[in-house]
Amino acid sequence: MKKWLFCCLLSPLSVFACDFSAGKFQKITESEFSAELQLAKNGTFALTRESWMPGQHPFRESHTWRGKWECSKNKLTLHYAGQIVEGYWAEESLSGAGLAQTAKSLHFSAQKTQDGLFDGTSFWPEAINRRFAAIQTKPQPGQKS
């Protein structure tokens, strides 16, 4: 019990005020591009974006941005490179990704940042991305497996 209490005192309090848990969130993308937002329990984050030419995934380019994060209920605030970005944990349609359902995502509307990294982007929990990937690999009717 003492160990748990000590751990809680050292962790940023804002991380415990969230409607969502720290972890890995990914942008649903087609091919030749990926984006992953990793929120650590200690209040730091890493955004990693990768891109590659068709069929050249082993030779992908990767860029990572790091910073601090905090939240209050469903609002997420990221601080990095002298910029502040706000997103929300909210129900969002997955119809654009070919799934006839809704799920919660970290959604960032247009931001006033220099790099535009988060403009209009949604990051989904890892489980949603696994579901999306499974649908993409299923053979379509009339297609050989």
Tab-separated table of N, CA and C in Angstrom:
chain	number	residue	atom	x	y	z
A	1	MET	N	0.827	-1.193	0.000
A	1	MET	CA	0.000	0.000	0.000
A	1	MET	C	0.872	1.258	0.000
A	2	LYS	N	1.942	1.246	0.822
A	2	LYS	CA	2.833	2.403	0.887
A	2	LYS	C	3.498	2.652	-0.457
A	3	LYS	N	3.870	1.558	-1.144
A	3	LYS	CA	4.524	1.678	-2.445
A	3	LYS	C	3.578	2.346	-3.447
A	4	TRP	N	2.313	1.942	-3.465
A	4	TRP	CA	1.326	2.515	-4.376
A	4	TRP	C	1.106	3.992	-4.068
A	5	LEU	N	0.991	4.335	-2.804
A	5	LEU	CA	0.791	5.723	-2.407
A	5	LEU	C	1.983	6.585	-2.809
A	6	PHE	N	3.186	6.069	-2.600
A	6	PHE	CA	4.395	6.792	-2.972
A	6	PHE	C	4.435	7.021	-4.486
A	7	CYS	N	4.070	6.013	-5.254
A	7	CYS	CA	4.042	6.114	-6.719
A	7	CYS	C	3.053	7.193	-7.155
A	8	CYS	N	1.892	7.218	-6.534
A	8	CYS	CA	0.866	8.204	-6.880
A	8	CYS	C	1.315	9.623	-6.570
A	9	LEU	N	2.041	9.793	-5.485
A	9	LEU	CA	2.506	11.122	-5.115
A	9	LEU	C	3.551	11.649	-6.091
A	10	LEU	N	4.330	10.747	-6.685
A	10	LEU	CA	5.365	11.165	-7.628
A	10	LEU	C	4.826	11.414	-9.034
A	11	SER	N	3.700	10.807	-9.383
A	11	SER	CA	3.131	10.978	-10.719
A	11	SER	C	2.360	12.282	-10.802
A	12	PRO	N	2.342	12.906	-11.987
A	12	PRO	CA	1.576	14.145	-12.139
A	12	PRO	C	0.097	13.903	-11.835
A	13	LEU	N	-0.480	14.752	-11.025
A	13	LEU	CA	-1.887	14.589	-10.657
A	13	LEU	C	-2.805	14.703	-11.854
A	14	SER	N	-2.439	15.500	-12.846
A	14	SER	CA	-3.301	15.690	-14.002
A	14	SER	C	-3.491	14.402	-14.794
A	15	VAL	N	-2.563	13.468	-14.706
A	15	VAL	CA	-2.696	12.204	-15.412
A	15	VAL	C	-3.822	11.369	-14.805
A	16	PHE	N	-4.093	11.536	-13.514
A	16	PHE	CA	-5.132	10.764	-12.852
A	16	PHE	C	-6.517	11.378	-13.026
A	17	ALA	N	-6.621	12.576	-13.588
A	17	ALA	CA	-7.905	13.247	-13.776
A	17	ALA	C	-8.490	12.977	-15.160
A	18	CYS	N	-7.964	11.989	-15.866
A	18	CYS	CA	-8.359	11.730	-17.254
A	18	CYS	C	-9.520	10.758	-17.365
A	19	ASP	N	-10.312	10.944	-18.423
A	19	ASP	CA	-11.363	9.995	-18.779
A	19	ASP	C	-10.792	8.829	-19.587
A	20	PHE	N	-9.510	8.876	-19.911
A	20	PHE	CA	-8.852	7.843	-20.702
A	20	PHE	C	-7.541	7.491	-20.018
A	21	SER	N	-6.958	6.373	-20.431
A	21	SER	CA	-5.706	5.915	-19.820
A	21	SER	C	-4.511	6.247	-20.698
A	22	ALA	N	-3.377	6.398	-20.055
A	22	ALA	CA	-2.121	6.553	-20.802
A	22	ALA	C	-1.932	5.297	-21.639
A	23	GLY	N	-1.217	5.421	-22.717
A	23	GLY	CA	-0.974	4.264	-23.572
A	23	GLY	C	-0.669	4.679	-24.992
A	24	LYS	N	-0.853	3.729	-25.905
A	24	LYS	CA	-0.511	3.926	-27.302
A	24	LYS	C	-1.782	4.222	-28.101
A	25	PHE	N	-1.726	5.287	-28.902
A	25	PHE	CA	-2.832	5.690	-29.769
A	25	PHE	C	-2.265	5.860	-31.172
A	26	GLN	N	-3.009	5.392	-32.168
A	26	GLN	CA	-2.510	5.442	-33.532
A	26	GLN	C	-3.527	6.077	-34.465
A	27	LYS	N	-3.010	6.720	-35.488
A	27	LYS	CA	-3.858	7.284	-36.527
A	27	LYS	C	-4.187	6.152	-37.495
A	28	ILE	N	-5.454	6.040	-37.900
A	28	ILE	CA	-5.819	5.052	-38.899
A	28	ILE	C	-5.393	5.616	-40.243
A	29	THR	N	-4.492	4.902	-40.916
A	29	THR	CA	-3.952	5.372	-42.185
A	29	THR	C	-4.071	4.273	-43.228
A	30	GLU	N	-3.923	4.644	-44.453
A	30	GLU	CA	-3.901	3.676	-45.547
A	30	GLU	C	-2.520	3.030	-45.555
A	31	SER	N	-1.725	3.330	-46.547
A	31	SER	CA	-0.379	2.758	-46.597
A	31	SER	C	0.642	3.872	-46.801
A	32	GLU	N	1.888	3.517	-46.667
A	32	GLU	CA	3.018	4.430	-46.831
A	32	GLU	C	3.069	5.557	-45.802
A	33	PHE	N	2.335	5.430	-44.718
A	33	PHE	CA	2.325	6.470	-43.688
A	33	PHE	C	1.809	5.872	-42.383
A	34	SER	N	2.394	6.268	-41.258
A	34	SER	CA	1.864	5.872	-39.947
A	34	SER	C	2.150	6.982	-38.945
A	35	ALA	N	1.315	7.062	-37.936
A	35	ALA	CA	1.504	8.044	-36.864
A	35	ALA	C	1.059	7.401	-35.557
A	36	GLU	N	1.906	7.510	-34.540
A	36	GLU	CA	1.613	6.913	-33.240
A	36	GLU	C	1.891	7.923	-32.135
A	37	LEU	N	0.934	8.050	-31.236
A	37	LEU	CA	1.063	8.930	-30.083
A	37	LEU	C	1.133	8.050	-28.843
A	38	GLN	N	2.263	8.102	-28.155
A	38	GLN	CA	2.459	7.308	-26.939
A	38	GLN	C	2.395	8.244	-25.737
A	39	LEU	N	1.370	8.075	-24.899
A	39	LEU	CA	1.228	8.865	-23.674
A	39	LEU	C	1.736	8.025	-22.516
A	40	ALA	N	2.813	8.465	-21.881
A	40	ALA	CA	3.391	7.732	-20.751
A	40	ALA	C	2.715	8.159	-19.450
A	41	LYS	N	2.682	7.260	-18.492
A	41	LYS	CA	2.057	7.540	-17.195
A	41	LYS	C	2.760	8.660	-16.436
A	42	ASN	N	4.020	8.938	-16.771
A	42	ASN	CA	4.765	9.981	-16.051
A	42	ASN	C	4.491	11.383	-16.605
A	43	GLY	N	3.544	11.501	-17.562
A	43	GLY	CA	3.174	12.814	-18.090
A	43	GLY	C	3.991	13.266	-19.284
A	44	THR	N	4.776	12.360	-19.883
A	44	THR	CA	5.512	12.700	-21.101
A	44	THR	C	4.841	12.000	-22.285
A	45	PHE	N	5.108	12.500	-23.494
A	45	PHE	CA	4.571	11.842	-24.679
A	45	PHE	C	5.613	11.822	-25.782
A	46	ALA	N	5.380	10.936	-26.744
A	46	ALA	CA	6.184	10.875	-27.961
A	46	ALA	C	5.233	10.674	-29.131
A	47	LEU	N	5.361	11.509	-30.138
A	47	LEU	CA	4.626	11.349	-31.388
A	47	LEU	C	5.625	10.901	-32.429
A	48	THR	N	5.394	9.743	-33.035
A	48	THR	CA	6.282	9.222	-34.068
A	48	THR	C	5.508	9.106	-35.376
A	49	ARG	N	6.040	9.748	-36.404
A	49	ARG	CA	5.448	9.670	-37.748
A	49	ARG	C	6.454	9.025	-38.678
A	50	GLU	N	5.969	8.084	-39.485
A	50	GLU	CA	6.819	7.402	-40.447
A	50	GLU	C	6.182	7.483	-41.827
A	51	SER	N	7.027	7.546	-42.849
A	51	SER	CA	6.544	7.509	-44.225
A	51	SER	C	7.545	6.746	-45.077
A	52	TRP	N	7.046	6.158	-46.178
A	52	TRP	CA	7.890	5.364	-47.041
A	52	TRP	C	7.278	5.303	-48.439
A	53	MET	N	8.081	4.955	-49.383
A	53	MET	CA	7.630	4.777	-50.764
A	53	MET	C	6.935	3.422	-50.875
A	54	PRO	N	5.996	3.247	-51.815
A	54	PRO	CA	5.301	1.958	-51.956
A	54	PRO	C	6.290	0.793	-52.039
A	55	GLY	N	6.051	-0.209	-51.203
A	55	GLY	CA	6.898	-1.399	-51.172
A	55	GLY	C	8.249	-1.203	-50.509
A	56	GLN	N	8.485	-0.032	-49.912
A	56	GLN	CA	9.797	0.275	-49.339
A	56	GLN	C	9.746	0.498	-47.824
A	57	HIS	N	8.854	-0.196	-47.128
A	57	HIS	CA	8.705	-0.009	-45.678
A	57	HIS	C	10.021	-0.149	-44.912
A	58	PRO	N	10.909	-1.082	-45.285
A	58	PRO	CA	12.176	-1.177	-44.542
A	58	PRO	C	13.033	0.091	-44.628
A	59	PHE	N	12.763	0.941	-45.613
A	59	PHE	CA	13.557	2.158	-45.803
A	59	PHE	C	12.766	3.405	-45.426
A	60	ARG	N	11.891	3.265	-44.458
A	60	ARG	CA	11.019	4.380	-44.066
A	60	ARG	C	11.790	5.488	-43.354
A	61	GLU	N	11.229	6.681	-43.462
A	61	GLU	CA	11.741	7.844	-42.740
A	61	GLU	C	10.923	7.975	-41.466
A	62	SER	N	11.577	8.241	-40.359
A	62	SER	CA	10.892	8.339	-39.078
A	62	SER	C	11.273	9.640	-38.373
A	63	HIS	N	10.272	10.310	-37.814
A	63	HIS	CA	10.492	11.532	-37.039
A	63	HIS	C	9.720	11.403	-35.726
A	64	THR	N	10.347	11.817	-34.634
A	64	THR	CA	9.702	11.745	-33.326
A	64	THR	C	9.758	13.113	-32.650
A	65	TRP	N	8.608	13.520	-32.101
A	65	TRP	CA	8.508	14.747	-31.316
A	65	TRP	C	8.170	14.330	-29.897
A	66	ARG	N	8.774	15.000	-28.914
A	66	ARG	CA	8.548	14.661	-27.501
A	66	ARG	C	8.099	15.890	-26.735
A	67	GLY	N	7.356	15.644	-25.674
A	67	GLY	CA	6.904	16.741	-24.845
A	67	GLY	C	6.192	16.232	-23.608
A	68	LYS	N	5.419	17.103	-23.000
A	68	LYS	CA	4.658	16.790	-21.779
A	68	LYS	C	3.171	16.816	-22.119
A	69	TRP	N	2.396	16.044	-21.370
A	69	TRP	CA	0.954	16.054	-21.551
A	69	TRP	C	0.266	16.137	-20.199
A	70	GLU	N	-0.951	16.672	-20.252
A	70	GLU	CA	-1.799	16.730	-19.069
A	70	GLU	C	-3.239	16.649	-19.545
A	71	CYS	N	-4.121	16.329	-18.631
A	71	CYS	CA	-5.524	16.285	-19.033
A	71	CYS	C	-6.423	16.639	-17.866
A	72	SER	N	-7.617	16.980	-18.227
A	72	SER	CA	-8.684	17.244	-17.276
A	72	SER	C	-9.939	16.643	-17.872
A	73	LYS	N	-10.382	15.553	-17.284
A	73	LYS	CA	-11.526	14.780	-17.787
A	73	LYS	C	-11.284	14.349	-19.221
A	74	ASN	N	-12.012	14.911	-20.195
A	74	ASN	CA	-11.855	14.453	-21.581
A	74	ASN	C	-10.930	15.349	-22.414
A	75	LYS	N	-10.338	16.370	-21.828
A	75	LYS	CA	-9.482	17.304	-22.557
A	75	LYS	C	-8.005	16.944	-22.355
A	76	LEU	N	-7.282	16.794	-23.463
A	76	LEU	CA	-5.857	16.490	-23.448
A	76	LEU	C	-5.094	17.715	-23.935
A	77	THR	N	-4.053	18.107	-23.213
A	77	THR	CA	-3.204	19.220	-23.619
A	77	THR	C	-1.778	18.711	-23.767
A	78	LEU	N	-1.185	18.978	-24.936
A	78	LEU	CA	0.192	18.585	-25.214
A	78	LEU	C	1.060	19.833	-25.276
A	79	HIS	N	2.234	19.764	-24.674
A	79	HIS	CA	3.213	20.856	-24.692
A	79	HIS	C	4.483	20.317	-25.329
A	80	TYR	N	4.909	20.912	-26.464
A	80	TYR	CA	6.140	20.475	-27.120
A	80	TYR	C	6.686	21.606	-27.993
A	81	ALA	N	7.974	21.691	-28.084
A	81	ALA	CA	8.664	22.657	-28.953
A	81	ALA	C	8.063	24.059	-28.867
A	82	GLY	N	7.727	24.515	-27.662
A	82	GLY	CA	7.164	25.842	-27.471
A	82	GLY	C	5.740	25.995	-27.972
A	83	GLN	N	5.054	24.885	-28.240
A	83	GLN	CA	3.686	24.909	-28.750
A	83	GLN	C	2.746	24.192	-27.780
A	84	ILE	N	1.489	24.548	-27.869
A	84	ILE	CA	0.459	23.890	-27.064
A	84	ILE	C	-0.636	23.413	-28.006
A	85	VAL	N	-1.039	22.153	-27.845
A	85	VAL	CA	-2.070	21.545	-28.677
A	85	VAL	C	-3.129	20.955	-27.757
A	86	GLU	N	-4.399	21.136	-28.126
A	86	GLU	CA	-5.490	20.589	-27.323
A	86	GLU	C	-6.308	19.599	-28.139
A	87	GLY	N	-6.625	18.484	-27.503
A	87	GLY	CA	-7.455	17.458	-28.110
A	87	GLY	C	-8.507	17.004	-27.113
A	88	TYR	N	-9.453	16.201	-27.601
A	88	TYR	CA	-10.540	15.731	-26.755
A	88	TYR	C	-10.755	14.239	-26.939
A	89	TRP	N	-11.064	13.561	-25.846
A	89	TRP	CA	-11.420	12.162	-25.841
A	89	TRP	C	-12.926	12.128	-26.038
A	90	ALA	N	-13.362	11.721	-27.219
A	90	ALA	CA	-14.784	11.789	-27.533
A	90	ALA	C	-15.188	10.707	-28.526
A	91	GLU	N	-16.476	10.429	-28.544
A	91	GLU	CA	-17.060	9.476	-29.479
A	91	GLU	C	-16.914	10.018	-30.899
A	92	GLU	N	-16.471	9.167	-31.811
A	92	GLU	CA	-16.264	9.594	-33.191
A	92	GLU	C	-16.617	8.451	-34.136
A	93	SER	N	-17.140	8.775	-35.282
A	93	SER	CA	-17.519	7.772	-36.279
A	93	SER	C	-16.285	7.176	-36.932
A	94	LEU	N	-16.351	5.893	-37.197
A	94	LEU	CA	-15.280	5.194	-37.909
A	94	LEU	C	-15.690	4.890	-39.349
A	95	SER	N	-16.772	5.497	-39.817
A	95	SER	CA	-17.256	5.201	-41.167
A	95	SER	C	-16.233	5.575	-42.235
A	96	GLY	N	-15.450	6.623	-42.015
A	96	GLY	CA	-14.413	7.005	-42.969
A	96	GLY	C	-13.324	5.955	-43.100
A	97	ALA	N	-13.197	5.098	-42.106
A	97	ALA	CA	-12.196	4.028	-42.130
A	97	ALA	C	-12.817	2.698	-42.547
A	98	GLY	N	-14.087	2.732	-42.946
A	98	GLY	CA	-14.743	1.514	-43.403
A	98	GLY	C	-15.356	0.673	-42.302
A	99	LEU	N	-15.488	1.213	-41.107
A	99	LEU	CA	-16.123	0.489	-40.004
A	99	LEU	C	-17.457	1.154	-39.682
A	100	ALA	N	-18.509	0.365	-39.635
A	100	ALA	CA	-19.838	0.916	-39.368
A	100	ALA	C	-20.084	0.963	-37.868
A	101	GLN	N	-19.354	1.813	-37.189
A	101	GLN	CA	-19.506	1.955	-35.740
A	101	GLN	C	-18.888	3.271	-35.293
A	102	THR	N	-19.013	3.544	-34.023
A	102	THR	CA	-18.336	4.687	-33.424
A	102	THR	C	-17.486	4.162	-32.271
A	103	ALA	N	-16.494	4.939	-31.911
A	103	ALA	CA	-15.626	4.585	-30.787
A	103	ALA	C	-14.998	5.870	-30.284
A	104	LYS	N	-14.373	5.800	-29.142
A	104	LYS	CA	-13.719	6.986	-28.597
A	104	LYS	C	-12.309	7.119	-29.160
A	105	SER	N	-11.944	8.370	-29.444
A	105	SER	CA	-10.605	8.675	-29.961
A	105	SER	C	-10.117	9.959	-29.307
A	106	LEU	N	-8.828	10.211	-29.453
A	106	LEU	CA	-8.257	11.506	-29.089
A	106	LEU	C	-8.294	12.325	-30.368
A	107	HIS	N	-9.183	13.294	-30.424
A	107	HIS	CA	-9.364	14.080	-31.642
A	107	HIS	C	-8.804	15.490	-31.454
A	108	PHE	N	-8.044	15.924	-32.440
A	108	PHE	CA	-7.454	17.262	-32.452
A	108	PHE	C	-8.050	18.010	-33.633
A	109	SER	N	-8.809	19.064	-33.371
A	109	SER	CA	-9.324	19.889	-34.463
A	109	SER	C	-8.197	20.812	-34.927
A	110	ALA	N	-8.503	21.748	-35.800
A	110	ALA	CA	-7.476	22.662	-36.317
A	110	ALA	C	-6.758	23.348	-35.156
A	111	GLN	N	-5.445	23.412	-35.246
A	111	GLN	CA	-4.614	23.995	-34.197
A	111	GLN	C	-3.833	25.181	-34.760
A	112	LYS	N	-3.474	26.080	-33.900
A	112	LYS	CA	-2.635	27.216	-34.309
A	112	LYS	C	-1.193	26.905	-33.937
A	113	THR	N	-0.594	25.982	-34.693
A	113	THR	CA	0.797	25.612	-34.451
A	113	THR	C	1.610	25.841	-35.714
A	114	GLN	N	2.913	25.902	-35.544
A	114	GLN	CA	3.802	26.130	-36.679
A	114	GLN	C	3.906	24.900	-37.576
A	115	ASP	N	3.849	23.709	-36.991
A	115	ASP	CA	4.101	22.497	-37.767
A	115	ASP	C	2.846	21.779	-38.255
A	116	GLY	N	1.672	22.090	-37.707
A	116	GLY	CA	0.430	21.452	-38.151
A	116	GLY	C	0.373	19.956	-37.909
A	117	LEU	N	1.174	19.441	-36.990
A	117	LEU	CA	1.236	18.000	-36.746
A	117	LEU	C	-0.101	17.386	-36.348
A	118	PHE	N	-0.903	18.119	-35.624
A	118	PHE	CA	-2.122	17.539	-35.073
A	118	PHE	C	-3.409	18.047	-35.734
A	119	ASP	N	-3.307	18.916	-36.731
A	119	ASP	CA	-4.487	19.521	-37.354
A	119	ASP	C	-5.460	18.472	-37.883
A	120	GLY	N	-6.662	18.454	-37.306
A	120	GLY	CA	-7.720	17.567	-37.783
A	120	GLY	C	-7.424	16.093	-37.667
A	121	THR	N	-6.547	15.718	-36.765
A	121	THR	CA	-6.115	14.326	-36.629
A	121	THR	C	-6.822	13.638	-35.468
A	122	SER	N	-7.142	12.368	-35.670
A	122	SER	CA	-7.679	11.532	-34.593
A	122	SER	C	-6.717	10.384	-34.344
A	123	PHE	N	-6.461	10.127	-33.087
A	123	PHE	CA	-5.627	9.008	-32.681
A	123	PHE	C	-6.510	8.035	-31.917
A	124	TRP	N	-6.517	6.790	-32.372
A	124	TRP	CA	-7.397	5.763	-31.818
A	124	TRP	C	-6.601	4.818	-30.915
A	125	PRO	N	-7.258	4.270	-29.885
A	125	PRO	CA	-6.574	3.276	-29.045
A	125	PRO	C	-6.109	2.099	-29.909
A	126	GLU	N	-5.086	1.472	-29.477
A	126	GLU	CA	-4.470	0.368	-30.220
A	126	GLU	C	-5.481	-0.713	-30.620
A	127	ALA	N	-6.434	-1.041	-29.760
A	127	ALA	CA	-7.421	-2.087	-30.049
A	127	ALA	C	-8.259	-1.743	-31.277
A	128	ILE	N	-8.617	-0.491	-31.461
A	128	ILE	CA	-9.391	-0.064	-32.629
A	128	ILE	C	-8.558	-0.260	-33.887
A	129	ASN	N	-7.285	0.074	-33.836
A	129	ASN	CA	-6.413	-0.091	-35.000
A	129	ASN	C	-6.224	-1.558	-35.362
A	130	ARG	N	-6.177	-2.436	-34.369
A	130	ARG	CA	-6.078	-3.872	-34.661
A	130	ARG	C	-7.329	-4.345	-35.393
A	131	ARG	N	-8.508	-3.855	-34.962
A	131	ARG	CA	-9.764	-4.202	-35.621
A	131	ARG	C	-9.764	-3.711	-37.070
A	132	PHE	N	-9.309	-2.489	-37.277
A	132	PHE	CA	-9.232	-1.917	-38.619
A	132	PHE	C	-8.283	-2.736	-39.491
A	133	ALA	N	-7.128	-3.104	-38.960
A	133	ALA	CA	-6.142	-3.885	-39.712
A	133	ALA	C	-6.711	-5.251	-40.088
A	134	ALA	N	-7.484	-5.862	-39.188
A	134	ALA	CA	-8.082	-7.166	-39.475
A	134	ALA	C	-9.065	-7.072	-40.633
A	135	ILE	N	-9.830	-5.990	-40.692
A	135	ILE	CA	-10.781	-5.802	-41.786
A	135	ILE	C	-10.029	-5.618	-43.097
A	136	GLN	N	-8.917	-4.872	-43.069
A	136	GLN	CA	-8.140	-4.609	-44.282
A	136	GLN	C	-7.527	-5.880	-44.859
A	137	THR	N	-7.225	-6.876	-44.021
A	137	THR	CA	-6.566	-8.087	-44.505
A	137	THR	C	-7.554	-9.176	-44.879
A	138	LYS	N	-8.854	-9.004	-44.575
A	138	LYS	CA	-9.859	-9.991	-44.961
A	138	LYS	C	-10.054	-9.953	-46.471
A	139	PRO	N	-10.132	-11.134	-47.110
A	139	PRO	CA	-10.409	-11.148	-48.547
A	139	PRO	C	-11.824	-10.617	-48.822
A	140	GLN	N	-11.971	-9.840	-49.866
A	140	GLN	CA	-13.269	-9.311	-50.263
A	140	GLN	C	-14.040	-10.408	-50.993
A	141	PRO	N	-15.386	-10.321	-51.029
A	141	PRO	CA	-16.172	-11.335	-51.762
A	141	PRO	C	-15.675	-11.433	-53.199
A	142	GLY	N	-15.456	-12.666	-53.658
A	142	GLY	CA	-14.984	-12.891	-55.018
A	142	GLY	C	-13.479	-12.805	-55.147
A	143	GLN	N	-12.787	-12.472	-54.061
A	143	GLN	CA	-11.319	-12.353	-54.081
A	143	GLN	C	-10.721	-13.612	-53.493
A	144	LYS	N	-9.655	-14.119	-54.115
A	144	LYS	CA	-8.984	-15.302	-53.589
A	144	LYS	C	-8.179	-14.953	-52.372
A	145	SER	N	-8.162	-15.854	-51.379
A	145	SER	CA	-7.390	-15.583	-50.160
A	145	SER	C	-5.994	-16.135	-50.246
